[in-house]
Amino acid sequence: MENMLKDFEVEAKNPSEAAQRRWRKAVTIVKNPRRRFRMVADLAKRSEGEKKKLKIQEKIRVALYVQKAAIQFIDAGGRAEYKLSEEAREAGFSIHPDELASIVRGHDFKGLKIYGGVERIARKVSVSLNEGISENDLPTRQKIYGFNQYTEKPSRTFLMFMWDAFLDLTLIMLMVCALVSLAVGIPTEGWPKGIYDGLGIIISIFLVVMVTAISDYRQSLQFKDLDREKKKIFINVTRDGKRKKVSIFELVVGDIVHLSIGDQVPADGIYISGYSLLIDESSLSGESEPVNVHEEKPFLLSGTKVQDGSGKMLVTAVGMRTEWGKLMETLNEGGEDETPLQVKLNGVATVIGKIGLTFAVLTFLVLVGRYLLEKALNNEFSDWSSSDALTILNYFATAVTIIVVAVPEGLPLAVTLSLAFAMKKLMEERALVRHLSACETMGSASCICTDKTGTLTTNHMVVEKIWISEKIMEVKGNASDDVLKSEISGNVLGILLQAIFQNTGSEVVKDESGKDTILGTPTESALLEFGLLLGGNFDAQRREFKILKVEPFNSVRKKMSVLVALPDGGVRAFCKGASEMILGMCDRVVDSNGESVPLPEEQEKNIADVINGFASKSLRTLCLAFRDIDNTSSENNIPDNGYTLIAVVGIKDPVRRGVKEAVQTCLAAGITVRMVTGDNINTAKAIARECGILTEDGVAIEGPEFRSMSLERMKEIIPRIQVMARSLPLDKHTLVKHLRGMFGEVVAVTGDGTNDAPALHEADIGLAMGIAGTEVAKENADVIILDDNFATIVNVAKWGRAVYINIQKFVQFQLTVNVVALVLNFVSACISGSAPLTAVQLLWVNMIMDTLGALALATEPPNEGLLKRPPVGRGVSFITMAMWRNIIGQSIYQLAVLGVLNFDGERLLKLSGSDATEVLNTVIFNSFVFCQVFNEINSRDIEKINILRGIFDSWIFLGVMVSTVIFQVIIVEFLGTFASTVPLSWQLWLLCVLLGSVSLPIAVILKCIPVGRDTVKHHDGYDALPTGEERA
């Protein structure tokens, strides 16, 4: 089978167009292309969308880079006139929405000057740059200036899904057969007998279409909900004088938006103020060079990303008045890439479809051949009537129905069903899957490279220790307030508070109740909280000093620096960040009197010991330093040396509850956990030991050391690396690349910063943090961990494995039905000249094995046993030896039972009378259905004997089983005229159920037959976990 599926292989992430086109070409037998390929990328539409996108980007590039010539042309010809509506005037606005949008879209700096700059524009849209808009004005602003929403394609209705389900070629052929049957049957057999066969097929087709459409429609609603979640972006704005987070969709013209590193610019706007604001416009213009935004270049475009710095902007255009709005229409053209399992199962469906088509044609030829031979032997060859036509029509309907059953159209669609169900459940468990294939790939993850802060730890930070004035002090909340103040002199306290309040990217603001609230990262918040504890006043400090320049913290610099003008006219630089780095930049230290004195080498070693002491107790360490600068220099450059050390701060960030257990679960599941952090190596080692990541034979390494290694040395040490500290995003990227390339690992990587984007993109599964993560990180991720919790990552792995194993269960179940239905009808046609299962019966069997089977098996929740087996390696056969063993074993049993009943049933069951054949055929049909019901229960576990474990947790499975049995009783007992069945005695019902239930002990015997396992030897010597005990 694997050799036949060579063309059906694509990469899970960023598949090549050649591979996508190759498998599409290889799919030859498709009953319903519209439904089968609904969840497959439309490459033609995608290409069209790409062309549209390039046109818009070219237009934007012209606006950005040829603006001077355009503005000169506008000045020569006069500006366009806009007439403001009376409604807008009455609301207090004095600028037309299109006029306002055109200023930013055209980067019309001259026009902005004519209007009087950002302050005058703010007045024209009736907003204060300090207070922001009033919440009460939202409806008016949305009515006049528009909503921040983009044009979306209308949702597909239920009727559309019904039409898609009906466009199945075999169902259309059966419908034609049914109509011909009615046309011939009524004149020959009279009313109502002449309508039964045709009407039975029509009702069956209607049922198949309804059940299929309901299943597909429910899936589409699930994907729509997930899509809505993906688009949720929250941004910081000032409204009614208070900072708050609002959804990007609630943004209006006039809003004051606060931007920081990694944010997406949510609308077009004008820069108000900020520091070192660097914008990446590549998503909009296609240009890779970032743009500095400042007073002289103040235009910000929706959809661009903040690469560095921070700033405030005034929103001037939203929604479809922005170029991003027009671009958004093209982004989803062509749909999402298909997953490897969908492609693989398209291949399986194609191979089996070809076999099924061959059998169907042979069955039809054999049936017609035998019929013609009988007519010839009885000398009736020249005597033809409408009943002969009906017989041949029924043979044709049977052959078509064999194709319905034999072409497993539901296989690739079962993957979509399973993924939709898993994604919905993961959403409830705080994980948002952005790409379908990620959920599938996560089941094969063999390595997780995780951040420390916020993922393994709580991200609720407090200052616990501080080294200052040459002594270490414990910080115990408000209780230590007076003690700290008495221990630290006034001068030292003054410079410490300056370093805390001036050099911060966070703010202290009043909430709605008037209490102080800190907005910012957890580390910054911990420092600000400590400053407030010492009696500092944030607003007073900020008013007293003027900030000249800011270099925000990022994971490459590992420090934040600020240049401020002192009240007495001097200039001072403050710096804080990674302890060893800042200590290396210092040649002086603040003594107990607040004086800057030289830092001797011996004291520097003592301070390094203090840092290591803090770190070994799992504390994050930061150094705070300052330097007074000669302000005769005209350039505002922040120095990189000559600083005076103020303090070393130890911040406690406790390990999350349940992380140690989650790490142990990963190790038991054959998933290696590696911590990659920017923190001090001693802090990292202490936390890693607490989490159970760092073992005695494991290696903890620092980024600079890893970076400098040769490729041979890396190959030797990478399998043993468990902790990488003081790492740069580039180190994470290198580690991921080598784990995948050298060792064939399936790697999941967590990331939260803008600079993590390359590693998230390189990994098999990129996991972005929902709380601490930037928009750039989320956009490059495959899964967003909404609660930033490592235990949630383990849940994603568990559901990923559940998807894979559920699809295997369904494939095993469906292939068994395929084999039995094909062989039974073909052999019976060859030997007896009739097929024991009619078209209506086969349509019902098809519904059991296709839509209902997928619903029952592909939506089973994961059990804990899934995480006690090794991950599925790259290149392992999807249909395993154990599956083939079960398929062949169950098929042999079912064919033996049904064959005996078909050829010798009347004698064995002592059936006599005129209806003996009808009773026997009903028993065969009933036994066949119950064989499938019990085999569906068998398929709940491919290798273990206890197939009932957790059955009551799967209410969908139970619901499908009960519904199938109830409907089977109704078909046999009450719908005989349509389904060609007759009511059975209780003894025959019991016999049918017993014959079906024998497949349970057969499954036990089969599972005791040893078969070769597809295992991949792990690069660090890890082998598949023993499964002997668990087989039961």
Short mmCIF file of N, CA and C in Angstrom, two decimals, residues 167-240:
data_model
loop_
_atom_site.label_atom_id
_atom_site.label_comp_id
_atom_site.label_asym_id
_atom_site.label_seq_id
_atom_site.Cartn_x
_atom_site.Cartn_y
_atom_site.Cartn_z
N LEU A 167 -24.36 16.20 -5.11
CA LEU A 167 -23.58 16.19 -6.35
C LEU A 167 -22.60 15.02 -6.41
N ASP A 168 -22.94 13.93 -5.75
CA ASP A 168 -22.15 12.70 -5.79
C ASP A 168 -22.57 11.93 -7.04
N LEU A 169 -21.61 11.64 -7.92
CA LEU A 169 -21.92 11.01 -9.20
C LEU A 169 -22.70 9.71 -9.03
N THR A 170 -22.31 8.90 -8.03
CA THR A 170 -22.99 7.62 -7.84
C THR A 170 -24.42 7.83 -7.34
N LEU A 171 -24.63 8.85 -6.48
CA LEU A 171 -25.99 9.12 -6.00
C LEU A 171 -26.87 9.62 -7.15
N ILE A 172 -26.29 10.42 -8.06
CA ILE A 172 -27.06 10.90 -9.22
C ILE A 172 -27.44 9.73 -10.12
N MET A 173 -26.47 8.80 -10.32
CA MET A 173 -26.76 7.61 -11.13
C MET A 173 -27.86 6.77 -10.48
N LEU A 174 -27.79 6.63 -9.15
CA LEU A 174 -28.83 5.87 -8.44
C LEU A 174 -30.18 6.57 -8.54
N MET A 175 -30.16 7.91 -8.49
CA MET A 175 -31.40 8.68 -8.62
C MET A 175 -32.03 8.43 -10.00
N VAL A 176 -31.18 8.41 -11.02
CA VAL A 176 -31.67 8.12 -12.38
C VAL A 176 -32.27 6.71 -12.42
N CYS A 177 -31.54 5.75 -11.81
CA CYS A 177 -32.03 4.36 -11.74
C CYS A 177 -33.40 4.31 -11.05
N ALA A 178 -33.52 5.07 -9.95
CA ALA A 178 -34.77 5.09 -9.18
C ALA A 178 -35.91 5.65 -10.01
N LEU A 179 -35.63 6.73 -10.74
CA LEU A 179 -36.68 7.34 -11.58
C LEU A 179 -37.09 6.41 -12.71
N VAL A 180 -36.10 5.72 -13.34
CA VAL A 180 -36.41 4.75 -14.40
C VAL A 180 -37.23 3.60 -13.81
N SER A 181 -36.83 3.16 -12.60
CA SER A 181 -37.54 2.08 -11.90
C SER A 181 -38.99 2.46 -11.67
N LEU A 182 -39.22 3.71 -11.27
CA LEU A 182 -40.60 4.19 -11.07
C LEU A 182 -41.35 4.22 -12.39
N ALA A 183 -40.66 4.72 -13.44
CA ALA A 183 -41.31 4.86 -14.75
C ALA A 183 -41.71 3.49 -15.32
N VAL A 184 -40.84 2.50 -15.08
CA VAL A 184 -41.13 1.15 -15.60
C VAL A 184 -42.01 0.36 -14.63
N GLY A 185 -41.76 0.54 -13.33
CA GLY A 185 -42.44 -0.26 -12.30
C GLY A 185 -43.92 0.01 -12.20
N ILE A 186 -44.34 1.26 -12.29
CA ILE A 186 -45.76 1.59 -12.10
C ILE A 186 -46.62 0.98 -13.21
N PRO A 187 -46.22 1.11 -14.50
CA PRO A 187 -47.06 0.49 -15.55
C PRO A 187 -47.08 -1.04 -15.47
N THR A 188 -45.94 -1.64 -15.10
CA THR A 188 -45.87 -3.12 -15.12
C THR A 188 -46.42 -3.75 -13.85
N GLU A 189 -46.11 -3.18 -12.69
CA GLU A 189 -46.51 -3.81 -11.41
C GLU A 189 -47.67 -3.09 -10.74
N GLY A 190 -48.04 -1.94 -11.28
CA GLY A 190 -49.19 -1.23 -10.73
C GLY A 190 -48.85 -0.42 -9.50
N TRP A 191 -49.87 0.30 -9.01
CA TRP A 191 -49.73 1.15 -7.80
C TRP A 191 -50.24 0.37 -6.61
N PRO A 192 -49.60 0.34 -5.44
CA PRO A 192 -48.34 1.05 -5.12
C PRO A 192 -47.10 0.16 -5.27
N LYS A 193 -47.31 -1.14 -5.65
CA LYS A 193 -46.18 -2.06 -5.66
C LYS A 193 -45.04 -1.59 -6.57
N GLY A 194 -45.41 -0.94 -7.67
CA GLY A 194 -44.41 -0.52 -8.66
C GLY A 194 -43.49 0.61 -8.20
N ILE A 195 -43.84 1.27 -7.09
CA ILE A 195 -43.01 2.41 -6.65
C ILE A 195 -42.00 2.03 -5.57
N TYR A 196 -42.17 0.83 -4.97
CA TYR A 196 -41.38 0.50 -3.78
C TYR A 196 -39.87 0.55 -4.01
N ASP A 197 -39.41 -0.14 -5.06
CA ASP A 197 -37.95 -0.19 -5.30
C ASP A 197 -37.39 1.21 -5.54
N GLY A 198 -38.03 1.94 -6.47
CA GLY A 198 -37.54 3.29 -6.82
C GLY A 198 -37.62 4.25 -5.65
N LEU A 199 -38.78 4.19 -4.94
CA LEU A 199 -38.97 5.11 -3.81
C LEU A 199 -38.00 4.79 -2.67
N GLY A 200 -37.72 3.49 -2.49
CA GLY A 200 -36.76 3.09 -1.45
C GLY A 200 -35.39 3.71 -1.70
N ILE A 201 -34.95 3.67 -2.98
CA ILE A 201 -33.64 4.27 -3.32
C ILE A 201 -33.68 5.79 -3.10
N ILE A 202 -34.79 6.42 -3.52
CA ILE A 202 -34.91 7.89 -3.38
C ILE A 202 -34.85 8.29 -1.90
N ILE A 203 -35.60 7.56 -1.05
CA ILE A 203 -35.60 7.87 0.40
C ILE A 203 -34.20 7.66 0.97
N SER A 204 -33.53 6.57 0.55
CA SER A 204 -32.17 6.29 1.04
C SER A 204 -31.21 7.41 0.64
N ILE A 205 -31.33 7.85 -0.64
CA ILE A 205 -30.47 8.95 -1.11
C ILE A 205 -30.73 10.21 -0.29
N PHE A 206 -32.01 10.49 -0.04
CA PHE A 206 -32.35 11.68 0.76
C PHE A 206 -31.74 11.60 2.16
N LEU A 207 -31.82 10.41 2.77
CA LEU A 207 -31.23 10.22 4.12
C LEU A 207 -29.72 10.43 4.10
N VAL A 208 -29.05 9.82 3.09
CA VAL A 208 -27.59 9.95 2.97
C VAL A 208 -27.22 11.43 2.82
N VAL A 209 -27.96 12.14 1.94
CA VAL A 209 -27.68 13.57 1.70
C VAL A 209 -27.90 14.38 2.97
N MET A 210 -28.98 14.11 3.69
CA MET A 210 -29.29 14.86 4.92
C MET A 210 -28.23 14.65 5.99
N VAL A 211 -27.90 13.37 6.25
CA VAL A 211 -26.90 13.06 7.30
C VAL A 211 -25.55 13.67 6.94
N THR A 212 -25.15 13.56 5.66
CA THR A 212 -23.88 14.11 5.20
C THR A 212 -23.86 15.63 5.35
N ALA A 213 -24.96 16.27 4.91
CA ALA A 213 -25.04 17.74 4.96
C ALA A 213 -25.02 18.25 6.39
N ILE A 214 -25.72 17.56 7.30
CA ILE A 214 -25.73 17.98 8.71
C ILE A 214 -24.32 17.90 9.28
N SER A 215 -23.64 16.78 8.99
CA SER A 215 -22.26 16.60 9.50
C SER A 215 -21.34 17.70 8.96
N ASP A 216 -21.42 17.96 7.65
CA ASP A 216 -20.55 18.97 7.02
C ASP A 216 -20.87 20.37 7.52
N TYR A 217 -22.16 20.65 7.70
CA TYR A 217 -22.58 21.99 8.15
C TYR A 217 -22.09 22.26 9.57
N ARG A 218 -22.20 21.24 10.42
CA ARG A 218 -21.70 21.38 11.81
C ARG A 218 -20.19 21.65 11.82
N GLN A 219 -19.48 20.93 10.95
CA GLN A 219 -18.03 21.16 10.83
C GLN A 219 -17.73 22.60 10.43
N SER A 220 -18.50 23.10 9.45
CA SER A 220 -18.26 24.46 8.95
C SER A 220 -18.50 25.49 10.06
N LEU A 221 -19.52 25.24 10.91
CA LEU A 221 -19.79 26.16 12.02
C LEU A 221 -18.64 26.14 13.02
N GLN A 222 -18.07 24.94 13.27
CA GLN A 222 -16.93 24.83 14.18
C GLN A 222 -15.73 25.61 13.65
N PHE A 223 -15.46 25.45 12.35
CA PHE A 223 -14.33 26.17 11.74
C PHE A 223 -14.57 27.68 11.76
N LYS A 224 -15.84 28.08 11.59
CA LYS A 224 -16.17 29.51 11.60
C LYS A 224 -15.90 30.11 12.98
N ASP A 225 -16.29 29.35 14.03
CA ASP A 225 -16.03 29.82 15.41
C ASP A 225 -14.53 29.94 15.66
N LEU A 226 -13.76 28.95 15.19
CA LEU A 226 -12.31 28.98 15.38
C LEU A 226 -11.69 30.13 14.60
N ASP A 227 -12.22 30.40 13.41
CA ASP A 227 -11.71 31.49 12.59
C ASP A 227 -11.94 32.82 13.28
N ARG A 228 -13.11 32.93 13.92
CA ARG A 228 -13.44 34.17 14.66
C ARG A 228 -12.46 34.37 15.81
N GLU A 229 -12.10 33.26 16.49
CA GLU A 229 -11.14 33.34 17.60
C GLU A 229 -9.77 33.77 17.11
N LYS A 230 -9.37 33.26 15.92
CA LYS A 230 -8.05 33.60 15.37
C LYS A 230 -7.91 35.09 15.14
N LYS A 231 -9.01 35.73 14.79
CA LYS A 231 -8.95 37.15 14.43
C LYS A 231 -9.04 38.08 15.63
N LYS A 232 -9.20 37.51 16.81
CA LYS A 232 -9.31 38.36 18.01
C LYS A 232 -7.94 38.93 18.39
N ILE A 233 -7.80 40.23 18.26
CA ILE A 233 -6.57 40.92 18.67
C ILE A 233 -7.00 42.03 19.61
N PHE A 234 -6.33 42.14 20.75
CA PHE A 234 -6.65 43.20 21.71
C PHE A 234 -5.51 44.22 21.74
N ILE A 235 -5.89 45.50 21.83
CA ILE A 235 -4.90 46.57 21.80
C ILE A 235 -5.14 47.54 22.95
N ASN A 236 -4.08 48.24 23.32
CA ASN A 236 -4.17 49.24 24.40
C ASN A 236 -4.57 50.59 23.82
N VAL A 237 -5.64 51.18 24.38
CA VAL A 237 -6.07 52.52 23.96
C VAL A 237 -6.30 53.38 25.20
N THR A 238 -6.36 54.70 24.98
CA THR A 238 -6.79 55.61 26.05
C THR A 238 -8.19 56.08 25.72
N ARG A 239 -9.12 55.81 26.63
CA ARG A 239 -10.50 56.28 26.47
C ARG A 239 -10.97 56.86 27.79
N ASP A 240 -11.63 58.00 27.73
CA ASP A 240 -12.11 58.67 28.95
C ASP A 240 -10.99 58.88 29.94
#
